[in-house]
């Protein structure tokens, strides 16, 4: 039987189903999370069925549920894409706004630069007009002055043109003289509204023109007391962020945060440039395209030549309103050789540096040489030079000669000297090396020229003005470099600050005399060239005497006081003896421990006992005996208080014209004789004949008894011990003993040899 369907077997009507959800109930995590409530998607409701569930119903139900889930996923995906599109649209709007703001800042900066350039052009135009008016007003006075100078024989002709004249030996050496003997204290009071570093705003010049070039009233030592005073500003400069290199304005703005006056600000300019800008070696020598020398381009590339260094410093100073001058001239650099003749019209020695106006004074700064130097292999080595920040004019003119626009007269003002030197003088002038200028080592003799004519012998002297160098060294050789002549010069230290060099050339040829200095004897200190002379020998000695060789300069070491000696030891280091014997007294500050060594230049004999050291109150006395004629080298060794090693204290040269008639050295003096301050009067020779009667005399205030061969010597009221004894057989010991007090043992004082 089949089953008849009826209404009872039909499922009840489900009714009108609820509308499906149109949106997802989840949102992406974006910056658009502040959407309104209409974007909230409810959970979809599936249709509900009542009644008996059959297999067909279950399938229908599953199909509908799957379809509903698919629809929800599709709508959710569409909504997610819409939200992402809205987010990207909002971010794009924000990026456009930021780009627009950045472009506005760029346009403002460009407008500021254009206005600043227009102001500078207007100032320059007014300055030119004022100069023309002044020239017209003073034309009559100028012509009269030129005629007067021509009549007086100065370096101008009747037309006012500069005329070279040869240097004379009587010309005053103005380049090595300070401008002011006792300058006032260098004072910087900080920032004012119209400028930095002026003592009094009321007296500040209203005119915007650069001040006239005049010699500064300060020396560098008056401004820079020590290099550590700029440590904080140097650190601030080298730590400048890379973003500050976007423009000169941005970089200077960063520097202003750490500066209080113009001196500190210019110091940071100098330190940043020398730390970040390299020299364009390939472009300078034509091996590649030359990098731009414009200030903004140098910031971007970080590579330039001397002109770019000077332009960048000038741009930084001008941005802050600091008067600055870019100076072009001729320099005696690494490619310059002593004796070269500089051609001022066609020269490859062109260079650029700056003059900066701080505290009403012009000061020289050379950023290119301050960053590093090019060696003879055409390789640039970055090496920061403190010396080229604020250089005194008398030191700058040694190797920097201003020569701009072919006008020597106008350029001479930028030497900043009270008496500018001529081009001919600069060409022939003595060139001191950087180390000599930095350490204030100046020539006392031969200050004008580097070429010296020598007849038989020559004496050259250098003097230290500021610091005391630890060591000197001298190199004397033929100009062709074929032969070193160590025994044809004598160099010694006088009064602890003066170096004297005596030269005796062996042949009538050209020689080079190189003088080196060393400021520290530790591993960090190295010898630096101070000055080079060219010696043109025209005559030599017929009987040439060679000097004694020495690994160091004759004279006392700079640390002689550590060994207990006074400055008396530095007075003289060269002696002449005409009798064969000599006594050298030296003052001391305390009891010293010392020993001596005597050497002859030619005779290779042992001269150990030919020196006898005797201690006295506040000093010692050294007796020397010379068995041969000729030169001797005498070396004195000493001990520091806490050091047990003997070290050289001083080296002396003795020229003996007559040998001693005594062919024996002095007795051996034990250490106790020096400590007890014993003086031996008789006998004063070491070798004594056997079985002979001799007289012994010694003086010593610190002993109570003196004896020899078990025989006590008689003592007088002056503590002088005297007695007559018979020497023992040959080979037997013969020693003088002393006793400090009655309870102390006998100690050996002097020992003799019996033959």
CSV table of N, CA, C and O in Angstrom, one decimal, residues 186-201 203-205 208 211 233 236 249 251-269 316-323 356-361 363:
chain,number,residue,atom,x,y,z
A,186,UNK,N,92.2,88.7,25.1
A,186,UNK,CA,91.2,88.4,24.1
A,186,UNK,C,89.9,88.1,24.8
A,186,UNK,O,89.8,87.1,25.6
A,187,UNK,N,88.9,88.9,24.4
A,187,UNK,CA,87.6,88.8,25.2
A,187,UNK,C,86.5,88.6,24.2
A,187,UNK,O,86.4,89.3,23.2
A,188,UNK,N,85.7,87.6,24.4
A,188,UNK,CA,84.5,87.3,23.7
A,188,UNK,C,83.3,87.3,24.6
A,188,UNK,O,83.3,86.5,25.6
A,189,UNK,N,82.3,88.2,24.4
A,189,UNK,CA,81.2,88.3,25.4
A,189,UNK,C,80.0,87.5,25.0
A,189,UNK,O,79.0,87.5,25.7
A,190,UNK,N,80.0,86.9,23.8
A,190,UNK,CA,78.8,86.1,23.4
A,190,UNK,C,78.0,86.7,22.3
A,190,UNK,O,78.5,87.5,21.5
A,191,UNK,N,76.7,86.4,22.2
A,191,UNK,CA,75.9,86.7,21.1
A,191,UNK,C,75.2,88.0,21.3
A,191,UNK,O,74.7,88.3,22.4
A,192,UNK,N,75.1,88.8,20.3
A,192,UNK,CA,74.3,90.0,20.3
A,192,UNK,C,73.3,89.9,19.2
A,192,UNK,O,73.3,89.0,18.4
A,193,UNK,N,72.4,90.8,19.1
A,193,UNK,CA,71.3,90.7,18.1
A,193,UNK,C,71.8,90.9,16.7
A,193,UNK,O,71.3,90.3,15.8
A,194,UNK,N,72.9,91.7,16.5
A,194,UNK,CA,73.4,91.9,15.2
A,194,UNK,C,74.7,91.2,14.9
A,194,UNK,O,75.2,91.3,13.8
A,195,UNK,N,75.2,90.4,15.8
A,195,UNK,CA,76.5,89.7,15.5
A,195,UNK,C,77.0,89.1,16.8
A,195,UNK,O,76.6,89.5,17.9
A,196,UNK,N,78.0,88.2,16.7
A,196,UNK,CA,78.6,87.6,17.8
A,196,UNK,C,80.0,88.1,18.0
A,196,UNK,O,80.7,88.5,17.1
A,197,UNK,N,80.4,88.0,19.2
A,197,UNK,CA,81.9,88.2,19.5
A,197,UNK,C,82.3,89.7,19.6
A,197,UNK,O,83.5,89.9,19.5
A,198,UNK,N,81.4,90.7,19.7
A,198,UNK,CA,81.8,92.0,19.8
A,198,UNK,C,81.8,92.5,21.2
A,198,UNK,O,80.8,92.2,21.9
A,199,UNK,N,82.8,93.2,21.7
A,199,UNK,CA,82.8,93.6,23.1
A,199,UNK,C,81.8,94.7,23.4
A,199,UNK,O,81.2,94.7,24.4
A,200,UNK,N,81.5,95.6,22.4
A,200,UNK,CA,80.6,96.7,22.7
A,200,UNK,C,79.8,96.9,21.4
A,200,UNK,O,80.3,97.2,20.4
A,201,UNK,N,78.5,96.6,21.6
A,201,UNK,CA,77.6,96.8,20.4
A,201,UNK,C,77.5,98.2,20.0
A,201,UNK,O,77.3,98.5,18.8
A,203,UNK,N,79.8,100.5,19.7
A,203,UNK,CA,80.9,100.9,18.9
A,203,UNK,C,81.0,100.1,17.6
A,203,UNK,O,82.0,100.2,16.9
A,204,UNK,N,80.1,99.1,17.4
A,204,UNK,CA,80.2,98.3,16.2
A,204,UNK,C,80.0,99.1,15.0
A,204,UNK,O,79.1,99.9,14.9
A,205,UNK,N,80.7,98.8,13.9
A,205,UNK,CA,80.5,99.5,12.7
A,205,UNK,C,79.2,99.3,12.1
A,205,UNK,O,78.7,98.1,12.1
A,208,UNK,N,78.2,97.8,6.4
A,208,UNK,CA,78.1,96.4,6.2
A,208,UNK,C,79.3,95.9,5.4
A,208,UNK,O,79.4,94.7,5.1
A,211,UNK,N,85.7,94.8,7.0
A,211,UNK,CA,86.7,95.7,7.6
A,211,UNK,C,88.0,95.6,6.8
A,211,UNK,O,88.3,94.7,6.1
A,233,UNK,N,83.7,71.5,21.5
A,233,UNK,CA,83.1,72.0,20.2
A,233,UNK,C,83.6,71.1,19.1
A,233,UNK,O,82.8,70.9,18.1
A,236,UNK,N,81.1,68.2,19.1
A,236,UNK,CA,79.8,68.6,18.5
A,236,UNK,C,79.9,68.7,17.0
A,236,UNK,O,78.9,68.4,16.3
A,249,UNK,N,73.0,76.3,5.2
A,249,UNK,CA,72.1,76.8,6.2
A,249,UNK,C,71.8,75.8,7.3
A,249,UNK,O,71.8,76.1,8.5
A,251,UNK,N,73.5,73.1,8.1
A,251,UNK,CA,74.7,72.8,8.8
A,251,UNK,C,75.1,73.8,9.8
A,251,UNK,O,75.4,73.5,11.0
A,252,UNK,N,75.1,75.1,9.4
A,252,UNK,CA,75.4,76.2,10.3
A,252,UNK,C,74.4,76.3,11.5
A,252,UNK,O,74.7,76.6,12.6
A,253,UNK,N,73.1,76.0,11.2
A,253,UNK,CA,72.1,76.0,12.2
A,253,UNK,C,72.4,75.0,13.3
A,253,UNK,O,72.2,75.2,14.5
A,254,UNK,N,72.9,73.8,12.8
A,254,UNK,CA,73.2,72.8,13.8
A,254,UNK,C,74.4,73.2,14.7
A,254,UNK,O,74.4,73.0,15.9
A,255,UNK,N,75.4,73.9,14.0
A,255,UNK,CA,76.6,74.3,14.8
A,255,UNK,C,76.2,75.4,15.8
A,255,UNK,O,76.8,75.5,16.9
A,256,UNK,N,75.2,76.3,15.5
A,256,UNK,CA,74.9,77.3,16.4
A,256,UNK,C,74.4,76.8,17.7
A,256,UNK,O,74.4,77.5,18.8
A,257,UNK,N,73.8,75.6,17.7
A,257,UNK,CA,73.3,75.0,19.0
A,257,UNK,C,74.4,74.8,20.0
A,257,UNK,O,74.1,74.8,21.2
A,258,UNK,N,75.6,74.7,19.6
A,258,UNK,CA,76.7,74.4,20.6
A,258,UNK,C,77.7,75.5,20.7
A,258,UNK,O,78.8,75.3,21.3
A,259,UNK,N,77.4,76.7,20.2
A,259,UNK,CA,78.4,77.8,20.2
A,259,UNK,C,77.9,79.0,20.9
A,259,UNK,O,76.6,79.2,20.9
A,260,UNK,N,78.8,79.7,21.6
A,260,UNK,CA,78.4,80.9,22.3
A,260,UNK,C,79.0,82.2,21.7
A,260,UNK,O,78.6,83.3,22.0
A,261,UNK,N,79.9,82.1,20.8
A,261,UNK,CA,80.5,83.2,20.1
A,261,UNK,C,81.1,82.8,18.8
A,261,UNK,O,81.1,81.7,18.4
A,262,UNK,N,81.6,83.8,18.1
A,262,UNK,CA,82.1,83.6,16.8
A,262,UNK,C,83.4,82.6,16.8
A,262,UNK,O,83.6,81.9,15.8
A,263,UNK,N,84.2,82.8,17.7
A,263,UNK,CA,85.4,81.9,17.8
A,263,UNK,C,85.1,80.5,17.9
A,263,UNK,O,85.6,79.6,17.1
A,264,UNK,N,84.1,80.1,18.7
A,264,UNK,CA,83.7,78.7,18.9
A,264,UNK,C,83.0,78.2,17.6
A,264,UNK,O,83.2,77.1,17.2
A,265,UNK,N,82.2,79.1,17.0
A,265,UNK,CA,81.5,78.7,15.8
A,265,UNK,C,82.4,78.5,14.6
A,265,UNK,O,82.3,77.5,13.9
A,266,UNK,N,83.4,79.4,14.4
A,266,UNK,CA,84.4,79.2,13.3
A,266,UNK,C,85.2,78.0,13.6
A,266,UNK,O,85.6,77.2,12.7
A,267,UNK,N,85.5,77.7,14.9
A,267,UNK,CA,86.3,76.5,15.2
A,267,UNK,C,85.5,75.2,14.7
A,267,UNK,O,86.1,74.3,14.2
A,268,UNK,N,84.2,75.2,15.0
A,268,UNK,CA,83.4,74.0,14.5
A,268,UNK,C,83.3,74.0,13.0
A,268,UNK,O,83.3,72.9,12.4
A,269,UNK,N,83.3,75.1,12.3
A,269,UNK,CA,83.4,75.1,10.9
A,269,UNK,C,84.6,74.4,10.4
A,269,UNK,O,84.6,73.5,9.6
A,316,UNK,N,79.9,79.3,5.0
A,316,UNK,CA,79.4,79.2,6.4
A,316,UNK,C,79.5,80.5,7.2
A,316,UNK,O,78.6,80.9,7.9
A,317,UNK,N,80.7,81.2,7.0
A,317,UNK,CA,80.9,82.4,7.7
A,317,UNK,C,79.9,83.5,7.3
A,317,UNK,O,79.3,84.2,8.1
A,318,UNK,N,79.7,83.6,5.9
A,318,UNK,CA,78.8,84.6,5.4
A,318,UNK,C,77.3,84.4,5.8
A,318,UNK,O,76.6,85.3,6.0
A,319,UNK,N,77.0,83.1,6.0
A,319,UNK,CA,75.6,82.8,6.4
A,319,UNK,C,75.3,83.4,7.8
A,319,UNK,O,74.2,83.8,8.1
A,320,UNK,N,76.4,83.4,8.6
A,320,UNK,CA,76.2,84.0,10.0
A,320,UNK,C,76.6,85.4,10.0
A,320,UNK,O,76.7,86.0,11.1
A,321,UNK,N,77.0,86.0,8.9
A,321,UNK,CA,77.4,87.4,8.9
A,321,UNK,C,78.8,87.7,9.4
A,321,UNK,O,79.1,88.8,9.8
A,322,UNK,N,79.6,86.7,9.4
A,322,UNK,CA,81.0,86.9,9.9
A,322,UNK,C,81.8,87.3,8.6
A,322,UNK,O,81.8,86.7,7.6
A,323,UNK,N,82.5,88.5,8.7
A,323,UNK,CA,83.4,88.9,7.6
A,323,UNK,C,84.4,87.9,7.3
A,323,UNK,O,85.1,87.4,8.2
A,356,UNK,N,89.5,85.3,8.4
A,356,UNK,CA,88.2,85.4,9.1
A,356,UNK,C,88.3,86.5,10.1
A,356,UNK,O,89.4,86.6,10.8
A,357,UNK,N,87.3,87.4,10.2
A,357,UNK,CA,87.3,88.5,11.1
A,357,UNK,C,86.6,88.2,12.4
A,357,UNK,O,85.4,88.0,12.4
A,358,UNK,N,87.3,88.1,13.5
A,358,UNK,CA,86.7,87.7,14.8
A,358,UNK,C,87.3,88.7,15.8
A,358,UNK,O,88.5,88.9,15.9
A,359,UNK,N,86.4,89.3,16.6
A,359,UNK,CA,86.7,90.2,17.7
A,359,UNK,C,87.6,91.3,17.1
A,359,UNK,O,88.6,91.6,17.7
A,360,UNK,N,87.2,91.9,16.0
A,360,UNK,CA,87.9,93.1,15.4
A,360,UNK,C,89.3,92.7,15.0
A,360,UNK,O,90.2,93.6,15.0
A,361,UNK,N,89.6,91.5,14.7
A,361,UNK,CA,90.9,91.1,14.2
A,361,UNK,C,90.7,90.1,13.0
A,361,UNK,O,89.9,89.2,13.1
A,363,UNK,N,92.2,86.9,11.1
A,363,UNK,CA,93.0,85.7,11.4
A,363,UNK,C,93.0,84.8,10.2
A,363,UNK,O,92.0,84.6,9.6
